Structure formats: C-alpha cells, structure tokens
Amino acid sequence: MKLFVGTPLEIPYLKFKKQKLGVFSLGILLLLYTALLFEGFLAPYGPNTKFRDKSYHPPHRVRFFKEGKFIGPYVHEYVLVNPIFKSYQVDRSKVHRIRFFVPGEPYKLLFFIPSTLHLFGTTDGAPVFLLGTDNLGRDLLSRMIYGAKISLTIGFVSIFLALFGGILIGGLSGYIGGITDWLIMRLAEIIILLPTFYFFLFLRSVMPSDISPGQRFFYITAILAIPSWAGSARGIRNWVLSLKNADFVVAAVIAGASKVTILLRHIIPQIRHILILNITLSVPGIILGEAGLSFLNLGITEPSVSWGMLMNAAMDINILLRYPWLLSPALIIIVTVFSFFAFGYALKDALDPRS
Amino acid sequence: MNPLLLQIENLTTEFQTVTHRTPAVEKLNLTLQENEILGVAGESGCGKSVTILSVLRLLPPNGTIHKESKILYQERNLLQLSEKEMNSLRGKDLSIVFQEPIGSFNPLFPVGKQIMEVIRTHEPEVPVKQAWERAIELFRQVRIPHPELRIQDYPFQFSGGMLQRALIALALACSPRILFADEPTTALDASTQIGILDLLLERKEATGMSIFFVSHDLSLLEGISDRICVLYAGRMVEACTAKELHTHPLHPYTQDLLEAVPRKGTFKKEKRLYSIQGKVPDPQNRPTGCKYHPRCSKAFDRCRKEEPELFGNESHLVRCWLYVDAH
Amino acid sequence: MSMHIEVTGLVKQYSLKAGLFARSKDRVHAVNGVSFSIPRGQTLGIVGESGCGKTTTARLLLRVVEPDAGVFKFEEVENVFSLPEEELKTVRSRMQYIFQDPYNSLNPKMLVRDIVTEPIRYRGNYTRRELERKAAELLEHVGLSPMDSRKYPHEFSGGQRQRISIARALSSKPSFIVCDEPVSSLDVSIQSQILNLLIDLQKELGITYLFIAHNLAVVFYMSDTMAVMYTGKIVEMGPSEELYRNPLHPYTQLLIKTLDSEARKDPLVKNDSGEVPSLIHYPTGCTFFPRCPRRQPNCLEAFPPLEKKGLEHQVACYFASPESSNSKAGGKYSENLSDDS
Ligand SMILES: Nc1ncnc2c1ncn2[C@@H]1O[C@H](COP(=O)(O)OP(=O)(O)OP(=O)(O)O)[C@@H](O)[C@H]1O
Ligand SMILES: Nc1ncnc2c1ncn2[C@@H]1O[C@H](COP(=O)(O)OP(=O)(O)O)[C@@H](O)[C@H]1O
Ligand code: SF4
Ligand code: SF4
Ligand SMILES: [Mg+2]
Ligand SMILES: [Mg+2]
C-alpha cells in the first residue's frame, strides 16, 4: 500500500476542507468581496441620494400575495404622518411592484463601465427601502453596500502597509543588529504595549483636518496600520534572526547565492504561512478600528461612507429606540469580523503541521 | 533488588494515520526499579520515544494505547488517571529530557524564565527571587559557564550542546522521581557527555531517582545502566544486565549494532565498518516471522515464517530462534 | 608531501551582541591562532568539546564567517582570506560543507532537485534540463534514487537527508569538503553507511576532508591526522594512530580515557571538573590549567607553544609526557590544591 505523501499545499487544503465553519466563513467573505465589486449594481440608489420627506423611513415590508393571489414581490407606500417624530403609516391602496434589472441612477459597473441597470427597484419611480433610511432620507441598504468598499478594503490596504513596513523594518533590524535593532525593537514594544484604541485616538489627534476624502482615507489607513506594523516587525525580526544562521541559509551562502536570493528563496518561504495568518487575523481588528474611529466621527467622514460611520448615526439611544433599523450596519460588521476570525483560525489549524 | 517503581505491562501503542492503524509498540513489558538506570537501545523508529510518550501520556492525538495495557507507578495505573492528576505528576515526579532540545524551549522567552516558570508551576509557594536563584544554581550544576549571565539569554543564543544542558537543568528543576531521558547526550561531545552522565548519576545517588535512559549508543548504555533492553520494530528483542550484555550479546541485532560503530582504536585502513543492510521496517510493512529477518545475516527458514517469543530466563531474555533451546 | 591546504595563524573573535549599554570591548575568543595543513586526498580530524571553536574554524575556511587574522593557502590561491568577493565565489565552488543537522540544513520548501544543484545554479549557465540530469546523477552517486529529485526534504529520513546534503556538496566537484559532525545526529546503523560513503568518495574522487566530530572513536577511525582543540587552540596534533597510542597532552589523555565504557569510574575522568575557562576573559596561561592533573605554577605564565615531540607529533604542554610517568605526582598536587580552596 502506497503512503499518502501530499505536496506542501495539498495537506493544508485537505485539512482546511474538513473545517465546516472555516469553509462557510470563507464563503461569506468571498460573497462580501464580490458584492464590493458590484456595488453600483447591487445598491438600488447612490450612497448620498436623499429622498425628501423620507427621513427615518422604516424598512419596507416586502409582500408577495394580494388578496390571496400571488403577484410577486411588492411594497405598499408609507406616508409620513408625523413630521416631527417621523412616524409613517402604511397606505395599502398604493402598490409598488419590485422588479429586477431595472434602470435607475447611473453608476459605473466594476468602477469603469457606465450603466444604469440595478439589481432591483420599482419602475414607477417610488423608492423602496429594504433596510429603511437615515435622518437625511438616504437608503441604508445602499449606503451599507457602498460602505463595504472602505470598510472591507481598509483592512487589507492597511495590513499590507503594515506588512510591507514590518518586513522592511523587521527584516533590516534583524539583519543589521546592534543599536539600530535595539532602538527599533524598543519602539515597537512601546507601540505594542500602548492600548491600541487610545493610540489610534492619539494619532488621529495629530492628523491635519482640512484634507480631501482621499487623503483622509490614506491617513486613517496609515493610522490603523501602525500598531500592526510594530507587531509584525517584531515577529519578522525574530524569524530573520533565527533563520539567518540556519544551516540551509549558510549552505546557500556557500553555494554563492546573493543576499536578495537568500531572502526570497530561503527566508521568506519559511515564514510565508505565518504572513498569511498574520494578515487574516489582523484584518478584523483593523476593520473594528476603523469602525470605532468613524463611530466617534473621527474616521471616515461625509461624503465617503463606511460601516463605522453608519453606526455613528445610531449613537443616540433615544434615536436608536425609535429607529432600531439604524443598527443594521453593526450586524454586517459582526458577521464580517466573525468570518475573518473563523477563517483565520481554520487556516491556522490547516497550516499547522503538528495538528 | 530494589522495590519496583514503574511497571509497564503489555503496552501496545498504535497510531492512526491517513490510511492505517500502525502499532508503534507491541506488547511491551518493562520494569524500572527504584534508584536504577534502565538503558533502552534501538535504532530510530523502533519505538523508544513512543514508549516514553505513552508512559507520560503525551502521545499526539492520533496515538492510542490499548485497553489491556497497564502502566503502574507507585501502585497507580497512570493510564486511568485524570488529565489533571497526570499534569501534576508530569514535570514533577516524572520528568523528561527530549531528543530535540530546540523544540523544548519557547524561542521567544529567556531560558531562565522558562525554568523559573516550571518551578513556580509545581511549587507555587516558592517566591520568584528564590526560583530565579534555583534556576541559576541548576545552570551551574549542568556546567553552563557564567550561569548568572547565560540565564537571561534566549534559546537561539545557545549552541546545541549548551541548550541540551539547559534542558537537563529544566528537567531536574523539581527533583523528579523518574527522569525519562530520550537521547539526552547524543548531541554532546565526549567529555561533556561524560560530565552530564556523571551529573545525572550523582543526582540519582543524591535523590534516589530512577532514570529511563534511551540511547542508540549501546556502548554508552553499557557504561551507565544497571539493566539494558534492546528494542526492534516495537518489540523487546533482548534484555539483561549491562554487564551481561557487554560480555554476551546474544541477539544478532544487538551484535550488529555493536559492530556498526567504530570501536576504540580502529582505523579506516584496518577495517571497514559493518553496515546493517536496509532500514527499520515501517510499522505498516513489518515482515512476517522475525521482524529482523530481512536484515539478519543469520536468518534461516523458520525466521521467515514464525515470530520467535522471548526465550531464556529472567536474567537474560532474547527474542531469536537461535536460542530456542537455551536454558 | 605537498600540502593541499595550509592554514596559518587563524584568529576569530566575536564581539558580543551588545545592548545599548553593554561594553562592546568584551569579545569571545573563539579561535586563537590555529595552524594546520592537509595533504591532498587525506583527512584531518578535529575533536574538542562543544564551544572550543571547531565549527568556527570550519566556517572561517569557507569565509561564511570572516576571520580576524590568518592565512589560508588553498591549491594555487595564496590566501583565500584576502580574495575579493567575486574571486571568492569561484574559489569557493571548489570547497564544500556538510552540516551536522540533516533537518536544518535542507530548505524545507525546496525540491531535492533544486537543493542538490544549488551550488552550480548561481555559477555557469545550465539549462533546466541539464540541472535535472545533474541532480539525478548526484543522487545516484550517493545511493539515492533519481526519482527522489522531485520530492521535498520532509519525505526523507535523517540518513537519507544526509545523503542529499552530501550530494549537494559534491555537485560543484569540490576538492575540499568540510564535514562538520556529519554523523552526530544519525543512528548508529546509518552512521556506518554515511562514514563508508564518505570514505568511498574520498578514494574515488581524491577529496580532502576536514572532518569534525565529537565522537572520538569516529574521528580516530576517519582521520589520517588528528588535531585536538581546546578553547580555540590546537593542543595536540599528529597521525591519528600515534595520537591514540601515545597521547602526550593531559586533555587528549582524558579524552581517550572516555572511550572506555567504564570511563566514569576512572579517577582521572571522575575528578575532572569539566570547567572550561571563560572565552570572554581569556586567561593568560594554559587554559587547561583548572582541570589539569599535572599543572604547575609556571603553567600560568603563558600558553604553552605547540612544539614538535616526534616526526609529526606536536603538543602544547609544558609537561607533555606519556601519562603513566607523571600522573601520580600531578594527582597529588591537584589534591593539595583542592584542599587549600
Ligand atoms: N505521530 C505518529 N504518527 C504515526 N506514526 C508514528 C508517530 N510517531 C511515531 N510513529 C511511528 O512509531 C514508530 C516508533 O517511533 P519512535 O519515535 O518511538 O522511534 P525512536 O526509536 O524513538 O526513534 P528516534 O531515535 O528517531 O526518535 C516509528 O515507526 C514511527 O514512524
Ligand atoms: N555568532 C556568535 N556570536 C558570539 N559567540 C559565538 C558565535 N558563534 C560562536 N560563538 C562562540 O564561539 C565559541 C566557538 O563556537 P563554535 O565554533 O561554534 O564551537 P563548536 O563547533 O566547537 O561547538 C563558543 O564559545 C561560542 O559560544
Ligand atoms: S530469529 Fe532468525 S532472523 Fe530473527 S534475529 Fe534470530 S536468527 Fe536473525
Ligand atoms: S601546560 Fe601545565 S596546565 Fe597546561 S596542560 Fe600542560 S601541565 Fe597542564
Ligand atoms: Mg526517539
Ligand atoms: Mg559545532
């Protein structure tokens, strides 16, 4: 009987496949990231489209039967009855059928193909709000879909920034050694020891205020990257130190390999899976960090949209009690963060040769 | 004869691999007396480490011990203890020095700190400062130069030999009753090796502990053990006192092992070393009959068909058809 | 006999890894003036305890570690140590290294094929096909199957890995190979296979070996000439048979005693403190003094020079002698010393 000898990737793959929760989470994450690409198509309206007289509009209830007969999805119109407390009443006489692939606001499919086609909407001009609206009458569902762009990418952009810095600084620190190494590592330790969120707040307080949304995104990303940078720099430096003198690296030196070859062929491959883990397990923290900052109105601001910023609207308990649908962005944040962790730990088990 | 401290009865340990259940150790009987050194010899993959891991219940999750097996320590069957009871024995009464020093320390903490932690885990009443001093004293005992400086170093700052000494310090930290030593000196040089063995012997005399000493170097075992047991393919193939083994090695495997190492005073131009052909069979492909027959130069027909039992008497057991008529 | 390799006055001091406030003048005296030579096709064995500078010496020769002083004459090269980087690369292809730990010396993420051909990949222009053929040849040469070239190191046992390591060392057709404890982490049965392979390769290809091991019997067996190292210096050197039958340095005598299975009962071994002096605060006199059963006050004046005691036998000891004649007096002296303290 022949023994099963997997390639280095085959075995982790088999092990990962066995972990139901991990596979499921990966599915969710893939779904979320695909949605991000098709935001304009999936969202019925633009993120900043305001509907007059529709502020704090509750989520529409989707119905399928009219007088016992199936007629497909439709909604009734909700009429504003109290403009002060924004209470609405259902007007059963008005029916708006929900159609699929309807024309609507123009947007760019995949960010470059001009299009007006939306996944769903009404054809009679009446809006449909599946998750309700906010104080300015903007569709929460659309805003959540557009918010995914910042919330889901900020984690990756900033972790890559952190890793790039980490590999560069940690790698150099390990290679050079001496006082440089000592200083960098003490700095990193201080950063690691500081409570992360207060550190964000501190960094945020030195950020200039009169900047464009694009610059703002960049600053916030950088702020979020710094604590992870310190962690990965220290980890990578320790790995470089322990690998620098590994016999196979010495063998490569004798063989005549250059420093770059040694780093790329011999050192980085050994820590590749650690880097991957580092990424998956750090992203949710950064997503939460962004949410936290934006929740306090210190992160992403109008006209950009992020999930944390949407949560900002739900800050006041009185408002929240009256308009509970404003909390729905919290749900998507929790699902995303949970998926990342579940996926990360499944990956960790799969990559761990001892399990 | 000293009273028995550890009795391994009928130990069978299996591993579940992707395709097979493989018996790593089969029906092993061994005893360890108080204040005794038992030498266990055999090539890589013969089941030496698995025996130790079974006794300490440190097998990886895919390893199982048969229900009929018993491991008696101070009249308690270790296989029936709860994980918690086992934990309080491990590291204290039953201590181990591993083959691979590097995996036994966490690379991210100073060695001294790790020794201190072991002391404080098992003896929480010891104050930190005293534990630290004890760690330094242990470093001194295993002859690490500049113990008060080296104690703060990280594992990667030690050479292999130094790390192995630090590991022995770790194992001796709580004065164990039985020290399981899995090839503890294989990585050390001749004079250090003797020094460490001497140290182990001295501690053995001082504390009355027993040592379960695994090594593939028979001549080393002959020098330090009271009794020696040779394992092959998960079975005991020969067991007797060290003296007896030195003067009358009976099993062909034992004899071949002794022939394969350069003896003192032999030089390459005088004599080519004997190489045992082939390798230890994988547990799932063990041959029929005597497990050693494909490599044995004395094998005959019967060896290929039937597996020999242990022949001989208490003082010298041997699993080989050549000795079926002995005694 | 003309020498293939001649090393003179090799010195290496490591500066201690300093924190911000550590004194940087503290240095580890790893190798302190080592000289030896090896005729072509022969083996020089080095023994000595851990930390005495064997590996450092070996790595200095390949300039994996840069020496502080010394001259290394190798074949037509007058001094390998003064070669510029580029020339070093070509010369270094004629020297190779076999490591002790078969698990740490092969990159776990590389195919065996790429591992064994690494020493020729960065030199000369080989096509992928040529490299593949070369890998198959090399593996066959060391007793593995050409099929093994597409596997990863983790699929091999320790002994097989060491064969891969030897195949890698052979790939650039070296004339000189450093074997740094090549069998120390192998099983006895595998050890003899690897030792026999090394001997066969030497006979076939005329390779010169620097053979390091801590197992004395193995070094005696493998070497034509042997050097005993202590605290970064050679304390005794000579043909291995001569050294075995007539050791003159007390440290060599101690080592040879340890070959006996009853060694620990020998008073010389039993009373040995094993205390190695600090390599940081390197003592002025003989470094073996604290352990020496024959020591005299004047041993502390300076380290004894390595002096000829026979045709090819050199010893660094003021009271070098075959053990029997002097050990009694020495023993008494050391007893007196320990009484005082
Ligand atoms: N986790 C495991 N899964 C499957 N088989 C195992 C496992 N651990 C050990 N084995 C097998 O059990 C047998 C005994 O292994 P063990 O490690 O006890 O050998 P050993 O005599 O200690 O050798 P070494 O000197 O290499 O440590 C071997 O055939 C080995 O392949
Ligand atoms: N990179 C290093 N930094 C500081 N000291 C070192 C370094 N490498 C080796 N040493 C020291 O140099 C001495 C000789 O080491 P080495 O040649 O590796 O010994 P051996 O091979 O005989 O075991 C030892 O004291 C060791 O601790
Ligand atoms: S039983 Fe036969 S094959 Fe087995 S060791 Fe004895 S002689 Fe060899
Ligand atoms: S020089 Fe003196 S101290 Fe050194 S080995 Fe010789 S007798 Fe001993
Ligand atoms: Mg083992
Ligand atoms: Mg070494």
Coordinates of N, CA and C in Angstrom, one line a residue, chain A residues 194-259:
Chain A
L194 N 1.0 50.0 24.2 CA 0.0 51.0 24.3 C -1.3 50.4 24.0
P195 N -2.4 50.8 24.7 CA -3.7 50.3 24.3 C -4.0 50.8 22.9
T196 N -4.4 49.9 22.0 CA -4.5 50.2 20.6 C -5.4 51.4 20.3
F197 N -6.6 51.3 20.9 CA -7.6 52.3 20.5 C -7.2 53.7 20.9
Y198 N -6.6 53.8 22.2 CA -6.1 55.2 22.6 C -5.0 55.6 21.7
F199 N -4.3 54.7 21.2 CA -3.2 55.0 20.3 C -3.7 55.6 19.0
F200 N -4.8 54.9 18.5 CA -5.5 55.5 17.3 C -5.9 56.9 17.6
L201 N -6.6 57.1 18.7 CA -7.1 58.4 19.1 C -6.0 59.4 19.1
F202 N -4.8 59.0 19.7 CA -3.7 59.9 19.7 C -3.2 60.3 18.3
L203 N -3.0 59.3 17.5 CA -2.5 59.5 16.2 C -3.5 60.4 15.4
R204 N -4.8 60.1 15.6 CA -5.9 60.8 14.9 C -5.8 62.3 15.3
S205 N -5.4 62.6 16.6 CA -5.4 64.0 17.0 C -4.3 64.8 16.4
V206 N -3.3 64.1 15.8 CA -2.2 64.9 15.2 C -2.5 64.9 13.7
M207 N -3.6 64.3 13.2 CA -3.9 64.3 11.8 C -4.4 65.7 11.3
P208 N -3.9 66.3 10.3 CA -4.5 67.6 9.8 C -6.0 67.4 9.5
S209 N -6.7 68.5 9.6 CA -8.2 68.4 9.5 C -8.7 68.8 8.1
D210 N -8.0 69.8 7.5 CA -8.5 70.3 6.2 C -7.9 69.5 5.0
I211 N -8.4 68.2 4.9 CA -7.9 67.4 3.8 C -9.0 66.8 3.0
S212 N -8.7 66.3 1.8 CA -9.7 65.7 1.0 C -10.0 64.4 1.4
P213 N -11.2 63.8 1.0 CA -11.6 62.5 1.5 C -10.6 61.4 1.1
G214 N -9.9 61.6 -0.1 CA -8.9 60.6 -0.5 C -7.8 60.6 0.5
Q215 N -7.3 61.8 0.8 CA -6.2 61.9 1.8 C -6.6 61.4 3.1
R216 N -7.8 61.7 3.5 CA -8.3 61.2 4.7 C -8.3 59.7 4.8
F217 N -8.7 59.1 3.7 CA -8.7 57.6 3.7 C -7.3 57.1 3.9
F218 N -6.3 57.8 3.3 CA -5.0 57.4 3.4 C -4.4 57.5 4.8
Y219 N -4.7 58.6 5.4 CA -4.3 58.9 6.8 C -4.8 57.8 7.7
I220 N -6.2 57.6 7.6 CA -6.8 56.7 8.5 C -6.1 55.3 8.3
T221 N -5.9 54.9 7.1 CA -5.3 53.6 6.8 C -3.9 53.5 7.5
A222 N -3.2 54.6 7.4 CA -1.8 54.6 7.9 C -1.9 54.5 9.5
I223 N -2.9 55.3 10.0 CA -3.0 55.2 11.5 C -3.3 53.8 11.9
L224 N -4.2 53.2 11.2 CA -4.6 51.8 11.6 C -3.5 50.8 11.4
A225 N -2.6 51.1 10.5 CA -1.5 50.2 10.2 C -0.4 50.2 11.3
I226 N -0.3 51.3 11.9 CA 0.9 51.4 12.8 C 1.0 50.4 13.9
P227 N -0.1 50.1 14.7 CA 0.1 49.1 15.7 C 0.4 47.7 15.1
S228 N -0.2 47.4 14.0 CA 0.0 46.1 13.4 C 1.5 46.0 12.9
W229 N 1.9 47.2 12.4 CA 3.3 47.3 11.9 C 4.3 46.8 13.0
A230 N 4.1 47.4 14.2 CA 5.0 47.0 15.3 C 5.0 45.5 15.6
G231 N 3.8 45.0 15.6 CA 3.7 43.5 15.9 C 4.4 42.7 14.8
S232 N 4.1 43.0 13.6 CA 4.7 42.2 12.5 C 6.2 42.4 12.4
A233 N 6.7 43.7 12.7 CA 8.1 43.9 12.6 C 8.8 43.1 13.6
R234 N 8.3 43.0 14.8 CA 9.0 42.3 15.9 C 9.0 40.8 15.5
G235 N 7.8 40.3 15.1 CA 7.8 38.9 14.7 C 8.8 38.5 13.6
I236 N 8.7 39.4 12.6 CA 9.6 39.1 11.4 C 11.1 39.2 11.8
R237 N 11.4 40.1 12.6 CA 12.8 40.3 13.0 C 13.2 39.0 13.8
N238 N 12.4 38.5 14.6 CA 12.8 37.3 15.4 C 13.0 36.1 14.4
W239 N 12.1 36.1 13.4 CA 12.3 35.0 12.4 C 13.5 35.1 11.6
V240 N 13.8 36.3 11.2 CA 15.0 36.6 10.4 C 16.2 36.2 11.2
L241 N 16.2 36.6 12.5 CA 17.3 36.3 13.4 C 17.5 34.8 13.5
S242 N 16.4 34.0 13.7 CA 16.6 32.6 13.9 C 16.9 31.9 12.6
L243 N 16.5 32.5 11.4 CA 16.8 31.9 10.1 C 18.1 32.3 9.6
K244 N 18.6 33.4 10.0 CA 19.8 34.0 9.4 C 21.0 33.0 9.5
N245 N 21.0 32.2 10.7 CA 22.0 31.3 10.9 C 21.6 29.9 10.7
A246 N 20.4 29.7 10.1 CA 20.0 28.3 9.8 C 21.0 27.7 8.8
D247 N 21.3 26.4 9.0 CA 22.3 25.8 8.2 C 22.0 25.9 6.7
F248 N 20.7 25.8 6.3 CA 20.4 25.8 4.9 C 20.7 27.2 4.3
V249 N 20.6 28.3 5.1 CA 21.0 29.6 4.6 C 22.5 29.7 4.5
V250 N 23.2 29.1 5.4 CA 24.7 29.1 5.3 C 25.1 28.3 4.0
A251 N 24.4 27.2 3.8 CA 24.6 26.4 2.6 C 24.4 27.2 1.3
A252 N 23.4 28.1 1.3 CA 23.1 28.9 0.2 C 24.2 30.0 0.0
V253 N 24.7 30.5 1.1 CA 25.9 31.4 1.0 C 27.1 30.8 0.4
I254 N 27.4 29.6 0.9 CA 28.5 28.8 0.3 C 28.3 28.6 -1.2
A255 N 27.0 28.3 -1.5 CA 26.7 28.0 -2.9 C 26.8 29.3 -3.8
G256 N 26.9 30.4 -3.2 CA 27.1 31.6 -3.9 C 25.9 32.4 -4.2
A257 N 24.8 32.2 -3.4 CA 23.6 32.9 -3.6 C 23.8 34.3 -3.1
S258 N 23.1 35.3 -3.8 CA 23.2 36.7 -3.3 C 22.2 36.9 -2.2
K259 N 22.3 38.1 -1.5 CA 21.5 38.4 -0.3 C 20.0 38.4 -0.7

